[in-house]
GROMACS .gro file of C-alpha atoms in nm:
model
  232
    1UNK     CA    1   4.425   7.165   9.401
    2UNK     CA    2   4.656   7.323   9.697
    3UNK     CA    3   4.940   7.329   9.427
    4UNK     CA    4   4.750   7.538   9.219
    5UNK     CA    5   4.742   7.791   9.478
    6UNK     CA    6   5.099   7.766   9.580
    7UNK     CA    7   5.169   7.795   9.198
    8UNK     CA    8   5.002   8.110   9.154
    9UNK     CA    9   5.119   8.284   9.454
   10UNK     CA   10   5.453   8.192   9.364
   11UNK     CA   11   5.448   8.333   9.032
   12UNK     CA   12   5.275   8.625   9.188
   13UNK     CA   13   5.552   8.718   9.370
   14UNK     CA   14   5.787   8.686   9.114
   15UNK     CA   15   5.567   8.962   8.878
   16UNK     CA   16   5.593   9.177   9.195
   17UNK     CA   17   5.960   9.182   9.231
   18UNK     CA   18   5.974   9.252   8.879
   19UNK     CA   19   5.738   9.520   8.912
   20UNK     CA   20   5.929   9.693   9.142
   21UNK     CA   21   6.250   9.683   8.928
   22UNK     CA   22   6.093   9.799   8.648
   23UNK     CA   23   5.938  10.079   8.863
   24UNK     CA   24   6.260  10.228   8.943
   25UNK     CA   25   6.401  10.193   8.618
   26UNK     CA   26   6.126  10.400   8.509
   27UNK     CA   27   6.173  10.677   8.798
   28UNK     CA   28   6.541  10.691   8.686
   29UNK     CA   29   6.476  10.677   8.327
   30UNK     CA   30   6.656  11.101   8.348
   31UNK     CA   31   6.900  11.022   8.611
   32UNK     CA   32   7.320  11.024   8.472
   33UNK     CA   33   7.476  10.759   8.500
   34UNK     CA   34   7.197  10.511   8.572
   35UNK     CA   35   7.201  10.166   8.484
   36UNK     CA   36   6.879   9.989   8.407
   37UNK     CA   37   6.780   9.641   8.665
   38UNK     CA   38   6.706   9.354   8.479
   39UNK     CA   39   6.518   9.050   8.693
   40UNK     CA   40   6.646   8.742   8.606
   41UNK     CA   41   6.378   8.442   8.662
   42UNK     CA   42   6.425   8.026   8.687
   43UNK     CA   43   6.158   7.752   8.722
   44UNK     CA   44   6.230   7.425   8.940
   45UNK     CA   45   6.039   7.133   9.048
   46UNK     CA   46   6.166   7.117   9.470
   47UNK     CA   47   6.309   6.826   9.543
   48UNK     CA   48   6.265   6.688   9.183
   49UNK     CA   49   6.582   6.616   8.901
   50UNK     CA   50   6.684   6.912   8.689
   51UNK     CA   51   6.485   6.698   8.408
   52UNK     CA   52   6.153   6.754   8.557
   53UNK     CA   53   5.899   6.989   8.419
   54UNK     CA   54   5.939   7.307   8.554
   55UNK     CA   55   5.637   7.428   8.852
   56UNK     CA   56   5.774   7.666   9.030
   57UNK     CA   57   5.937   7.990   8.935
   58UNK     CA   58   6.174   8.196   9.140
   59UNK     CA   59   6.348   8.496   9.093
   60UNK     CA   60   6.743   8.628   9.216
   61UNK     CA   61   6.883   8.931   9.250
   62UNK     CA   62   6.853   9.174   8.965
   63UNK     CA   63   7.120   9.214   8.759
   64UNK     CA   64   7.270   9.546   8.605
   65UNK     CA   65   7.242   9.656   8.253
   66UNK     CA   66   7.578   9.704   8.125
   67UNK     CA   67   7.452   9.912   7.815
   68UNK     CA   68   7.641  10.287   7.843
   69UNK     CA   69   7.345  10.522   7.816
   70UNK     CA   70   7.359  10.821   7.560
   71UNK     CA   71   7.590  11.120   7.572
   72UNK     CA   72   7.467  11.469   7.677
   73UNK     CA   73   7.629  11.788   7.623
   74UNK     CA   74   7.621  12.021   7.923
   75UNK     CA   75   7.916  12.251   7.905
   76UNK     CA   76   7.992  12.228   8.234
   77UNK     CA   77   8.360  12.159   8.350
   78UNK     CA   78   8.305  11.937   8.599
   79UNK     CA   79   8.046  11.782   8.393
   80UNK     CA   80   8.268  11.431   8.290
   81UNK     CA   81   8.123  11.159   8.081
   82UNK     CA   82   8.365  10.797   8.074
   83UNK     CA   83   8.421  10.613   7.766
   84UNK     CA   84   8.430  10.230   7.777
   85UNK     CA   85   8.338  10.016   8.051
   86UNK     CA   86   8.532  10.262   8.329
   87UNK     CA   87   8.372  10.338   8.649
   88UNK     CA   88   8.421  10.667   8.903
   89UNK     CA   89   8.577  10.507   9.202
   90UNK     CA   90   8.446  10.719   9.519
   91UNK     CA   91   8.481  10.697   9.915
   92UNK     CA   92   8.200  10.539  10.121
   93UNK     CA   93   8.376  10.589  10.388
   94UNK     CA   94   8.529  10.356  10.638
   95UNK     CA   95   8.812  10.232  10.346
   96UNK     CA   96   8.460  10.138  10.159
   97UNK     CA   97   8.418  10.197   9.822
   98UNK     CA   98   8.139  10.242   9.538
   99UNK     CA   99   8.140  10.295   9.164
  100UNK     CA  100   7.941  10.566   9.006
  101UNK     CA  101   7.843  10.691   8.609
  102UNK     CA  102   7.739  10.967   8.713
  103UNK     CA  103   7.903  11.220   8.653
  104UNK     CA  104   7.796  11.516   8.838
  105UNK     CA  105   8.073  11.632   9.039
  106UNK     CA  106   8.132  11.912   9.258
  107UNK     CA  107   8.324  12.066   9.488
  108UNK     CA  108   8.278  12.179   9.896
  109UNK     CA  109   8.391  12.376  10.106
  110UNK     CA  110   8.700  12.203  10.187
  111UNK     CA  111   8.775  12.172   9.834
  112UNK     CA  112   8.707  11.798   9.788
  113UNK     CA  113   8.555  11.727   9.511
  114UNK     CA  114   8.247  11.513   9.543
  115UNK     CA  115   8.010  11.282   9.329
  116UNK     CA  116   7.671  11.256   9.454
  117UNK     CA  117   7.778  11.351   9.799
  118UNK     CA  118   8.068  11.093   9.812
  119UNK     CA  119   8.435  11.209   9.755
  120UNK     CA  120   8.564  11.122   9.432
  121UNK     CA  121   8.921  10.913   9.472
  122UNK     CA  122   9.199  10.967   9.258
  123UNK     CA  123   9.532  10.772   9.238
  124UNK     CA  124   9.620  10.925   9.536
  125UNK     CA  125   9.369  10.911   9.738
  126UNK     CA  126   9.053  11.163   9.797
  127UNK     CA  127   9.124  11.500   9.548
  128UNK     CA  128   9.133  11.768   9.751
  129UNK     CA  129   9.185  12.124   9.508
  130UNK     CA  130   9.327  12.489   9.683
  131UNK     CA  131   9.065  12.710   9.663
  132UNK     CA  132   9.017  13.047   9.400
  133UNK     CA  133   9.180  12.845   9.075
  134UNK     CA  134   9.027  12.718   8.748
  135UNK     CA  135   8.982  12.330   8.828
  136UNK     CA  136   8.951  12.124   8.475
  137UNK     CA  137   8.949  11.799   8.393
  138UNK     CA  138   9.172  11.659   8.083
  139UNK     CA  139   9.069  11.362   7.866
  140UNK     CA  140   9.331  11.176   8.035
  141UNK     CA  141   9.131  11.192   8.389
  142UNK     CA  142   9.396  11.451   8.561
  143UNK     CA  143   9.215  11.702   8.776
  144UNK     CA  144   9.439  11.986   8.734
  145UNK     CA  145   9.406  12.362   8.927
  146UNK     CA  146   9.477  12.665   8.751
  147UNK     CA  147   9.630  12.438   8.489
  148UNK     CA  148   9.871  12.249   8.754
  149UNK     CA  149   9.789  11.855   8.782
  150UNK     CA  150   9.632  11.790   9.121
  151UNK     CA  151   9.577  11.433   9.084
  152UNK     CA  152   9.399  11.194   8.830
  153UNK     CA  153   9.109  10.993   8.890
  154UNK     CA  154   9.112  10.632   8.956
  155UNK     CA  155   8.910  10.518   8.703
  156UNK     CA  156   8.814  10.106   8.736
  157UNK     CA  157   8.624   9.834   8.510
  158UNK     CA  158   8.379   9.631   8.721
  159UNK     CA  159   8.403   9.227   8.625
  160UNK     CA  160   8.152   8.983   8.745
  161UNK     CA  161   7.813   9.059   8.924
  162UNK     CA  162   7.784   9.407   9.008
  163UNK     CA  163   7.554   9.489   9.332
  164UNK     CA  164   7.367   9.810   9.298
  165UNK     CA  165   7.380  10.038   9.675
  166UNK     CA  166   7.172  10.326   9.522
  167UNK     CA  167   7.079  10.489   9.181
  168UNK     CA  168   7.412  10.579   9.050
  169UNK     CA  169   7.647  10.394   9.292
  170UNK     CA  170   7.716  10.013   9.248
  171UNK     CA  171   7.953   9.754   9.423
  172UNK     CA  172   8.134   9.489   9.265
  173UNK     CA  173   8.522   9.349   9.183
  174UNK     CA  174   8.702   9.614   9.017
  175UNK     CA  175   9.051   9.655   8.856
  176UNK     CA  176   9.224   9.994   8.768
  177UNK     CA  177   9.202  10.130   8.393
  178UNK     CA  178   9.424  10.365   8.221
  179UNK     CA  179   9.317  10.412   7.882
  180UNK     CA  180   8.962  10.526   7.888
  181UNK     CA  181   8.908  10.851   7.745
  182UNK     CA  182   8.714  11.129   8.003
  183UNK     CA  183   8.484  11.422   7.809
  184UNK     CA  184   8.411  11.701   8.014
  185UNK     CA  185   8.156  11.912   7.948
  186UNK     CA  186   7.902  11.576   7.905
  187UNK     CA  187   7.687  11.375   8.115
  188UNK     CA  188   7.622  10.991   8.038
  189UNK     CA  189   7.217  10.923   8.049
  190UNK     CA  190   7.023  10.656   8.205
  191UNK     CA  191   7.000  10.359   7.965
  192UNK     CA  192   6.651  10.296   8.129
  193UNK     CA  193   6.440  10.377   7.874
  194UNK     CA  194   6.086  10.525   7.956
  195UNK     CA  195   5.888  10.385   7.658
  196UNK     CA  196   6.082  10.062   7.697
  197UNK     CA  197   6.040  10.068   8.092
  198UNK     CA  198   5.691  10.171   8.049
  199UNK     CA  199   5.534   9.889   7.797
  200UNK     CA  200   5.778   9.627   8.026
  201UNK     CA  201   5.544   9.788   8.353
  202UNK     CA  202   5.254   9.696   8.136
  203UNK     CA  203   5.340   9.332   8.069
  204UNK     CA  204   5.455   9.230   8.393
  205UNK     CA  205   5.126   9.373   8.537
  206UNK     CA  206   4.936   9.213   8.326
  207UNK     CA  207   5.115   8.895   8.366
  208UNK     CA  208   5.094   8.936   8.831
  209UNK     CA  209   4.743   8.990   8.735
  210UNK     CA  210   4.728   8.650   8.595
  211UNK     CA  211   4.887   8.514   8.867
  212UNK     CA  212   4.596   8.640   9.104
  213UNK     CA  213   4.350   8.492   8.877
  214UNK     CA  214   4.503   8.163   8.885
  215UNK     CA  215   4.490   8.148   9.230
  216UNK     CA  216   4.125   8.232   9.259
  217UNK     CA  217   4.050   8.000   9.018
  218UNK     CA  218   4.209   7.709   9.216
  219UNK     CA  219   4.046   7.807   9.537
  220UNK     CA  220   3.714   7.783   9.372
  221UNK     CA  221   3.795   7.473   9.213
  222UNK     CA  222   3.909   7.363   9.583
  223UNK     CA  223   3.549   7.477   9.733
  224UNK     CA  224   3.393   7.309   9.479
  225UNK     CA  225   3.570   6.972   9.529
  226UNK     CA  226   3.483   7.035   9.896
  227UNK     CA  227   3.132   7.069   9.814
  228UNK     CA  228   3.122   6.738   9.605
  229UNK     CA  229   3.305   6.570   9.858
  230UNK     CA  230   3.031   6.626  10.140
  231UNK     CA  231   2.756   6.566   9.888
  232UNK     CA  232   2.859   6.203   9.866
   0.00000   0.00000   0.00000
């Protein structure tokens, strides 16, 4: 009946990686630019031909949710919302680079302008704007200042797996785009969904709690084999 155990804590496992995924999704379910985690799970027999039933089940790195979440007026110009599948490209430093929806951008005191923290690269490099002038961005993705063009962003389209490094920043093999269309004055949303998120939370609990019960049932089924055992 050892299998039976192994089974269930496997499975348990599984339900509380998913939990955890879900978990964030929820707690980002209001944050720009934020796409959802989706567990991906597989059952295999070790050792055994691809043919065999299924015992075990594992589960790999969560993948990303390419859905584009809703639009959101803000009115703010440095408020920028991407069309398509493009990506902000900004600086992790160390010639390291992230990708980022969100598009909350500012500016410090050196004049560099900044998403989340992390400069924001344009085709040139990091965009840094002279201080005192209007900055705006044009649908185009040129970052102009006091209507002269500074720079324009360097926009990119992720393909393959995409690796998240936080919230709103994400890793992955990019290539540059030049035809996506930038609205300023909007915000992307999360495409985490709370309702959605939250009945998911529900399932997958109920489903680790399952899990546990299986297990418990197998060890009493092993005590009770014991038991049998020593009676003979």
């Amino acid at each position: 009946m050892a299998d039976g155990i192994y089974l269930g804590m496997n499975g348990a496992a599984a339900r509380m990686a998913q939990l955890d995924a879900i978990a964030d999704n929820l707690a980002n379910a209001e944050t720009p630019g934020f796409r959802a985690a989706r567990p991906q799970f597989s059952s295999l027999v070790p050792g055994a031909p691809a043919s065999a039933s299924p015992a075990f089940v594992t589960i790999g790195q969560a993948g990303v949710d390419a859905r584009a979440g809703a639009p959101r007026l803000t009115g703010r110009p440095l408020d920028v919302r991407l069309d398509h599948d493009a990506w902000l490209t900004v600086s992790l430093g160390n010639d390291a680079v992230a990708y980022s929806r969100d598009g909350r951008l500012d500016l410090d005191g050196d004049g560099r302008l900044l998403a989340n923290g992390h400069p924001v690269l344009g085709e040139r490099g990091e965009i840094v704007l002279p201080p005192g002038l209007e900055v705006t961005i044009g649908t185009d993705g040129a970052v102009l200042a006091g209507g002269t063009e500074i720079d324009k962003l360097a926009l990119a389209a992720l393909d393959g797996p995409i690796e998240r490094g936080s919230p709103t920043l994400v890793r992955g093999a990019a290539r540059p785009v030049d035809d996506a269309r930038v609205h300023a004055g909007e915000l992307e949303g999360s495409n985490a969904r709370a309702l959605e998120s939250t009945v998911e939370l529900v399932a997958a609990q109920r489903a680790y709690d399952h899990a546990m019960q299986a297990i418990q049932t197998s060890r009493r089924m092993d005590e009770r084999a014991v038991e049998v055992a020593r009676l003979r």
